[in-house]
Short mmCIF file of C-alpha atoms in Angstrom, two decimals:
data_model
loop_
_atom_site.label_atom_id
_atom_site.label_comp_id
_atom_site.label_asym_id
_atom_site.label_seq_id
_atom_site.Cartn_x
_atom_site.Cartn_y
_atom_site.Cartn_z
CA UNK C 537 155.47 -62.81 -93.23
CA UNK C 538 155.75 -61.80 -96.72
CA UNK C 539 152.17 -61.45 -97.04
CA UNK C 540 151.50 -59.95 -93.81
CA UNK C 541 154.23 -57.47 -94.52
CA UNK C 542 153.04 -56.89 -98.11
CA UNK C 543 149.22 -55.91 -97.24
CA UNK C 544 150.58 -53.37 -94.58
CA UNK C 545 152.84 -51.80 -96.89
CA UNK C 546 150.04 -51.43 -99.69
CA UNK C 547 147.70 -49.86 -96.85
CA UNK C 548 150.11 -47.42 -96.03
CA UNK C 549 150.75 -46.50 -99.41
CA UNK C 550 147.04 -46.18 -100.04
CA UNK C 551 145.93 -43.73 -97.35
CA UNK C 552 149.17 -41.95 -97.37
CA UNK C 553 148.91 -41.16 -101.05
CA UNK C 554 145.00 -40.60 -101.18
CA UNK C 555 146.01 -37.61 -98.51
CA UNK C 556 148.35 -36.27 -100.90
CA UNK C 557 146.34 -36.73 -103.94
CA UNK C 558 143.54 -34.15 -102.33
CA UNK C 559 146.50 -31.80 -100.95
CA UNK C 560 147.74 -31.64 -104.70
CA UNK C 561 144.46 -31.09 -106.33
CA UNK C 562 143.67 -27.99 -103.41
CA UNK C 563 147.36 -26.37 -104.65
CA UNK C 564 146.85 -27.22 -108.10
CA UNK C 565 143.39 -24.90 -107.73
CA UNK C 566 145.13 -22.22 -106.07
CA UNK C 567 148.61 -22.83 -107.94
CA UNK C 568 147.59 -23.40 -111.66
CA UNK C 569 150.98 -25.22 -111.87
CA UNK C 570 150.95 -28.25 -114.32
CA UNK C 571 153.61 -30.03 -111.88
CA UNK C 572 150.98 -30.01 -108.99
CA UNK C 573 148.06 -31.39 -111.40
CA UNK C 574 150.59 -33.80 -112.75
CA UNK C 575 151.82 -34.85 -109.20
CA UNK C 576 147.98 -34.80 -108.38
CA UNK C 577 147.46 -37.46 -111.06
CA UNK C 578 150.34 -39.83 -110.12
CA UNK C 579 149.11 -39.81 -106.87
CA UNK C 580 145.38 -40.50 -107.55
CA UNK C 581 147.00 -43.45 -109.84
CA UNK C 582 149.05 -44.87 -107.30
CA UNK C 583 146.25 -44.67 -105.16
CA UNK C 584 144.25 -46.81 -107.67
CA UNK C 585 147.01 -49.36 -107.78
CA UNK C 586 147.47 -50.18 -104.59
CA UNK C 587 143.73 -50.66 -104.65
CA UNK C 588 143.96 -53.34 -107.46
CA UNK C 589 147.03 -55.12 -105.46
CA UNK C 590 144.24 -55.20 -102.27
CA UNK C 591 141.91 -56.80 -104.94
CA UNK C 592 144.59 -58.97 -106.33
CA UNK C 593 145.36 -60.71 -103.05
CA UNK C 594 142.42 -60.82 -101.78
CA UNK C 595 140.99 -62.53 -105.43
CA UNK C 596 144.37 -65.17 -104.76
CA UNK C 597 143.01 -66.47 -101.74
CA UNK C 598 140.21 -68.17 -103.72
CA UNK C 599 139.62 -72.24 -103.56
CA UNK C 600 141.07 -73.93 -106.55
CA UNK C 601 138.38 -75.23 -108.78
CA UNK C 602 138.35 -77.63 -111.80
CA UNK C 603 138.55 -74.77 -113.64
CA UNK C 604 141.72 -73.44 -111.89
CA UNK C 605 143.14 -76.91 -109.98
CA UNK C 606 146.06 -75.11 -108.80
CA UNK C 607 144.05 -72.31 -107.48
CA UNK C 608 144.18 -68.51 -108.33
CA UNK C 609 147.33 -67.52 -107.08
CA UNK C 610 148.38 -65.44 -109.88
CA UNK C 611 145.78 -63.07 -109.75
CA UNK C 612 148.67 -61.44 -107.95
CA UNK C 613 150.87 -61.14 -110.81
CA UNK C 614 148.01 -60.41 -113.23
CA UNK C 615 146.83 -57.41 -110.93
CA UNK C 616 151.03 -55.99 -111.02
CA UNK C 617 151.06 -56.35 -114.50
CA UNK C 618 147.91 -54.25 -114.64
CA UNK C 619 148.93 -51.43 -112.37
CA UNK C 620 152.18 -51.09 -114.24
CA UNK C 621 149.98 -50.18 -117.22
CA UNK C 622 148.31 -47.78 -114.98
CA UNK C 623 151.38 -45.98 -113.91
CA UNK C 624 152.56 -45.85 -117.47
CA UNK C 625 148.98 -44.58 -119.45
CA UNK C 626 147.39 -42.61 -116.27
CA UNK C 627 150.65 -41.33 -114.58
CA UNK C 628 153.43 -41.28 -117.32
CA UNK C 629 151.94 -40.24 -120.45
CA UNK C 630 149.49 -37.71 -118.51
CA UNK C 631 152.40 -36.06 -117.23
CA UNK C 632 154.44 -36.50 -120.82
CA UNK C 633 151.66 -34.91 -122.52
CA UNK C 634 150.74 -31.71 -119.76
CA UNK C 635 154.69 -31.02 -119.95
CA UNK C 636 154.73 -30.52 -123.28
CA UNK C 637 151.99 -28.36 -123.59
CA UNK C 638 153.21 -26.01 -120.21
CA UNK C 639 156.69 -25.36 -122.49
CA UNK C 640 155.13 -25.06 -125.52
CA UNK C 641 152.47 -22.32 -123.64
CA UNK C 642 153.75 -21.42 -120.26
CA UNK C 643 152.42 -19.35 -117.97
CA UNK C 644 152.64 -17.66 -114.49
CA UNK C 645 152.72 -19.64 -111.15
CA UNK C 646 149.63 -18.29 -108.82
CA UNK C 647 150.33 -18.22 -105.09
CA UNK C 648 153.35 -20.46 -104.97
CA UNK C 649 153.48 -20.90 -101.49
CA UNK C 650 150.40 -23.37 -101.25
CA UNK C 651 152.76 -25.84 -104.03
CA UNK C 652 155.72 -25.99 -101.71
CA UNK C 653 153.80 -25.98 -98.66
CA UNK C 654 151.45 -29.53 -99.96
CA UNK C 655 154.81 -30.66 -101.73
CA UNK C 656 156.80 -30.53 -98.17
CA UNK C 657 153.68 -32.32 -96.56
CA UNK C 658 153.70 -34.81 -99.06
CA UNK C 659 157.23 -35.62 -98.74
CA UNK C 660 157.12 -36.57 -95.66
CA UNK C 661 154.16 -38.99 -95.98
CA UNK C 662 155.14 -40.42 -99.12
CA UNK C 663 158.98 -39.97 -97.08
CA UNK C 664 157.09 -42.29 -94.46
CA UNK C 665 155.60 -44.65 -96.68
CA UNK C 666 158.90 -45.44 -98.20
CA UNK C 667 160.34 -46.23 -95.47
CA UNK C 668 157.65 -48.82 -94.48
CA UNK C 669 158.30 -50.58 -97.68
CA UNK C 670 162.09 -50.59 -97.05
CA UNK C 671 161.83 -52.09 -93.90
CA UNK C 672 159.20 -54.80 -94.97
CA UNK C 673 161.48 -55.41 -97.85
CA UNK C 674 164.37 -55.82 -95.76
CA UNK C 675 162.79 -58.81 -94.03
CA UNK C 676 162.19 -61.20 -97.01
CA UNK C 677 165.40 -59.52 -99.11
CA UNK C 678 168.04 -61.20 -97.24
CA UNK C 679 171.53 -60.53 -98.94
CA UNK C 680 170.24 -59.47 -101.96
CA UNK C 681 170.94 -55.89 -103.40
CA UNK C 682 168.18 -53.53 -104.26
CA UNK C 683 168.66 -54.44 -108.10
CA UNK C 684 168.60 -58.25 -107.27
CA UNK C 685 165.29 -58.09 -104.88
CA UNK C 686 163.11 -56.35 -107.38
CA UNK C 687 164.64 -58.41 -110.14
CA UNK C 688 163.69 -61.99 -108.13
CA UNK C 689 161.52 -61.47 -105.56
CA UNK C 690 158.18 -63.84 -106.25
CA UNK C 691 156.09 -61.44 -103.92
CA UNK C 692 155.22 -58.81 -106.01
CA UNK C 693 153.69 -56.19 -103.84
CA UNK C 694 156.86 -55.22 -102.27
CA UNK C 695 159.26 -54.18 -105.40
CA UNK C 696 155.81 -53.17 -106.82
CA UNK C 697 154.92 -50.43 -104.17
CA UNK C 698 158.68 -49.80 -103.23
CA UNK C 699 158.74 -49.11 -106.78
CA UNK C 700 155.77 -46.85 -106.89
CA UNK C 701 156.80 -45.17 -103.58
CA UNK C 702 160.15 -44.42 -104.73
CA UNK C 703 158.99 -42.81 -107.88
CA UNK C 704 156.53 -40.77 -105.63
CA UNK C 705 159.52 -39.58 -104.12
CA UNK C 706 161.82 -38.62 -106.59
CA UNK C 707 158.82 -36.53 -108.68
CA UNK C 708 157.71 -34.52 -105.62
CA UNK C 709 162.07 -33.50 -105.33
CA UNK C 710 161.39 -32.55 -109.16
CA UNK C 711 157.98 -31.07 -109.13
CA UNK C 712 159.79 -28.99 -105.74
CA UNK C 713 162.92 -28.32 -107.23
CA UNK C 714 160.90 -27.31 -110.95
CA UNK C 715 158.73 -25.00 -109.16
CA UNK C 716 161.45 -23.16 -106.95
CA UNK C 717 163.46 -22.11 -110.56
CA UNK C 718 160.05 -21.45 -111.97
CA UNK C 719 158.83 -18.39 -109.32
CA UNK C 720 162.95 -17.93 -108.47
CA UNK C 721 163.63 -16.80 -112.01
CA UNK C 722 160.14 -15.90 -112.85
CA UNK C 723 160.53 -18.96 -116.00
CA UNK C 724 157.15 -20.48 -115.55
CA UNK C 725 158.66 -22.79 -118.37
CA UNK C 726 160.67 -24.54 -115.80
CA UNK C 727 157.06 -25.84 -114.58
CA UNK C 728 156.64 -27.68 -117.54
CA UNK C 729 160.28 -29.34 -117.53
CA UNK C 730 159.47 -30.44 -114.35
CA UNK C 731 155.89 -31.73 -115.23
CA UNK C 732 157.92 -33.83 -117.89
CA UNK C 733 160.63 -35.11 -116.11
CA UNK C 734 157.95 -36.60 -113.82
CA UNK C 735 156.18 -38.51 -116.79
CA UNK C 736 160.11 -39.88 -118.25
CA UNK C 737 160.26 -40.90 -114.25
CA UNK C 738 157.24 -43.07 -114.61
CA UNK C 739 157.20 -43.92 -117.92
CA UNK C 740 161.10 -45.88 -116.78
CA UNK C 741 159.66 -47.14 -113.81
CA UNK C 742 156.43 -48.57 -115.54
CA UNK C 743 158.69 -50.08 -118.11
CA UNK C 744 160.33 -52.19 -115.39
CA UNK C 745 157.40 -53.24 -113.67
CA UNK C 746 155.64 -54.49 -116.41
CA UNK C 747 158.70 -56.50 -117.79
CA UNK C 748 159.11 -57.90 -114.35
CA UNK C 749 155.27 -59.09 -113.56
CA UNK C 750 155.15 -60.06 -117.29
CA UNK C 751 158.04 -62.59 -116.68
CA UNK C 752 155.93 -63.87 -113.41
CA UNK C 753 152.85 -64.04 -114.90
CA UNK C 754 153.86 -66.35 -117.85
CA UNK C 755 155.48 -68.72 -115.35
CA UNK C 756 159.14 -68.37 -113.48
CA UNK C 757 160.95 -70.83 -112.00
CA UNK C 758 162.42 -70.97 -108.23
CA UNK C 759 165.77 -69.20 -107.47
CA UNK C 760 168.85 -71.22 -108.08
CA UNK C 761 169.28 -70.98 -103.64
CA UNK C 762 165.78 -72.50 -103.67
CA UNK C 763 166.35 -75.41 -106.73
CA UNK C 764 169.39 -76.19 -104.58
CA UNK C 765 167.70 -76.71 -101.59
CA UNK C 766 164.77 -78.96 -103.26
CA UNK C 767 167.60 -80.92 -104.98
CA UNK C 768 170.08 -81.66 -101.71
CA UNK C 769 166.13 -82.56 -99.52
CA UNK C 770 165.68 -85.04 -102.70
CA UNK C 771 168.64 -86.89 -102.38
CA UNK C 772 169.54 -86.96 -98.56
CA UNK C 773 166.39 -89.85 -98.80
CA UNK C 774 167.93 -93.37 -98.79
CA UNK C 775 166.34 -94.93 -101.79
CA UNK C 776 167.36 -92.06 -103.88
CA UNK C 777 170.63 -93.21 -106.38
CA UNK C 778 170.07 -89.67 -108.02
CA UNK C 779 167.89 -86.46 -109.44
CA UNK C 780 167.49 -87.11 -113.56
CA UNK C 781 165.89 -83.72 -113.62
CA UNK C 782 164.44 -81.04 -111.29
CA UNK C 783 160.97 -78.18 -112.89
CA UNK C 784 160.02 -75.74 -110.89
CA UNK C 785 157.19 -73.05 -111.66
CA UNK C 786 155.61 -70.46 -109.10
CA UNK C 787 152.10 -70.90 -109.07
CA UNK C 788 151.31 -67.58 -106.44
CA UNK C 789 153.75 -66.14 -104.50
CA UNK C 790 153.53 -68.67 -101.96
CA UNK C 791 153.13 -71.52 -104.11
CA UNK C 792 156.11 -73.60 -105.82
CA UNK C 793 155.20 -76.49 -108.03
CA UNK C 794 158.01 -79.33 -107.73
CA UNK C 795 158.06 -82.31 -110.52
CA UNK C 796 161.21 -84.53 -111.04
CA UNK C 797 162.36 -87.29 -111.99
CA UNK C 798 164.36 -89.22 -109.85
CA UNK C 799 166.32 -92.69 -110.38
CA UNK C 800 165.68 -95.15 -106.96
CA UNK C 801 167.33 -98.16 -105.87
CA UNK C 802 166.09 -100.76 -108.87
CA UNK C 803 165.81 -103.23 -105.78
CA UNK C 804 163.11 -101.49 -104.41
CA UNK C 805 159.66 -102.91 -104.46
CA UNK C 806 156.31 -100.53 -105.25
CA UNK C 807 155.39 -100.62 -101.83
CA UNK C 808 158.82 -99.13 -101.07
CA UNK C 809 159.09 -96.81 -104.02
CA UNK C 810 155.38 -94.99 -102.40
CA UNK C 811 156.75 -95.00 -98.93
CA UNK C 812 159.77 -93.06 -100.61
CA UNK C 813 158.65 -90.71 -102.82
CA UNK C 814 156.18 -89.81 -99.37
CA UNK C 815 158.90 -89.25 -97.79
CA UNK C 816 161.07 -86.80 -100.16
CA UNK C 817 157.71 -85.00 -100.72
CA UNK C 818 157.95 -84.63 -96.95
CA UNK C 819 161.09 -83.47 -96.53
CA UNK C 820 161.02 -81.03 -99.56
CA UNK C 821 158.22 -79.27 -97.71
CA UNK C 822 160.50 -78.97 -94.56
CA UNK C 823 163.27 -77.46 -95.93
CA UNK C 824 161.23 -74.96 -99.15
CA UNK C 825 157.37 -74.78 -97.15
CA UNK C 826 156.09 -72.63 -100.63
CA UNK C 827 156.83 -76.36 -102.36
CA UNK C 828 153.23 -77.69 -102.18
CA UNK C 829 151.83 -79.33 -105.12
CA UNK C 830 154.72 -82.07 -105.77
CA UNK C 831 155.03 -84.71 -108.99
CA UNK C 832 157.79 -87.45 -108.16
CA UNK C 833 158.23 -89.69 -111.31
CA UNK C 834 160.31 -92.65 -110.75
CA UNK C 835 162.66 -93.47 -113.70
CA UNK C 836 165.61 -95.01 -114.68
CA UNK C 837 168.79 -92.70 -115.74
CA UNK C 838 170.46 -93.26 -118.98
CA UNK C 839 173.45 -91.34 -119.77
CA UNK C 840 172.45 -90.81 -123.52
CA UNK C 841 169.24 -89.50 -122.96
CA UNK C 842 168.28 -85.71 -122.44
CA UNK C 843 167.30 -85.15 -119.12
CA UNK C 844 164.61 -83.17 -120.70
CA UNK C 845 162.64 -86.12 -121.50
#
């Protein structure tokens, strides 16, 4: 589901903002207003991104190899990481850096009416592709809060376009609400505020991405809900006296590696101990499906030994 729902929203994100990104560049001809060719820009860079997501999932689904024995499943987080960087250097310091030169050397707004008239169209398709991510967010979000699902979702695509899509958002309100004081008040300079209140806006949300897709892509453990559940499947198997020590890591998304140590009955013979550990490995799947490649060390618990060992 989470993949299913994460491809759709990228798609819709795509052709939704590689619509706007021509409308912008047609008012930004007609406008001269740094807002529209800064707008124009974020949109042609979030159109990029959600390219490299499409090429990020689509390199994931690769066999493992020798080379890779776990497979290539974060190629999803490496491909994030990278369009945070685009957001920030494309979108964010573009914008930064056309701001400051429209207040340092402002100048008149040319037939205004073709910037609010793209900047209404493109709120309600970027309005529209916002709302897909919300409600494909929604379904794999669960009781978290906004804050919380961006912060530990393992599928990236969603807080990564929700992300993007918000920002989209929020600059076309400023790049709207810049331009209306601009002609209003006949301050062109206003165009320029707005042009770099749109690069802070990205510059934040960049920020956040890449510290999130960063912490993925070196290797993040499953959710405490999730441990839990791997940890009750483990010892709910008769055999099992207890769990030494539980490691998680995410390999992709959709892929939880599971080693532990666990202390069995000492009575038990080999033959047993193989027909157990079979069937914890089974029963971990049932309950946490993502847990597929699974290490089950049999040991023997001592009370004044880390648990690290």
């Amino acid at each position: 589901m989470a993949a299913g729902g994460g491809t759709k929203v990228i798609l819709t994100a795509f052709f939704a903002n590689l619509g706007i990104a021509i409308a912008k560049f047609v008012a930004f001809a007609f406008t001269g207003a740094s807002s529209m060719l800064a707008e124009a820009v974020h949109s042609c860079a979030d159109t990029s991104n959600q390219a490299l997501l499409l090429l990020g999932g689509r390199l994931a689904r690769r066999e493992a190899t020798t080379t890779h024995p776990f497979g290539y499943g974060r190629e999803r987080y490496f491909w994030s990481f990278v369009v945070a960087l685009v957001l920030f250097t494309v979108g964010s310091m573009f914008a930064i850096y056309e701001g400051v030169e429209k207040i340092r050397h402002p100048h008149p707004i040319d037939a205004p009416i073709w910037a609010f008239s793209v900047l209404a169209i493109g709120i309600v398709f970027e309005g529209y592709a916002l709302r897909t991510a919300v409600v494909e967010s929604n379904r794999v979000r669960g009781d978290l809060s906004w804050i919380a699902f961006i912060r530990r979702s393992r599928v990236p695509e969603l807080p990564v376009v929700l992300l993007e899509d918000l920002g989209a958002m929020i600059g076309l309100l400023l790049a709207l609400g810049a331009l209306a004081v601009a002609v209003a008040f006949d301050a062109p300079v206003w165009d320029g505020i707005g042009t770099l209140s749109i690069g802070v806006l990205l510059g934040l949300i960049a920020v956040v991405l890449a510290i999130e897709m960063k912490s993925l892509l070196i290797g993040e453990g499953a959710t405490a809900k999730t441990q839990s559940k791997i940890a009750k499947a483990v010892e709910s198997v008769t055999g099992v006296e207890r769990i030494i020590h539980i490691r998680t890591q995410y390999l992709g998304p959709e892929e939880l590696l599971v080693g532990a140590k666990v202390a069995f009955d000492p009575s038990y013979t080999t033959e047993q101990l193989g027909d157990v550990i079979n069937e914890i490995e089974a029963k971990v799947r049932s309950d946490v499906p993502q847990a597929r490649p699974m290490y089950i060390e049999p040991d023997v618990h001592r009370p004044d030994t880390p648990e690290s060992n």
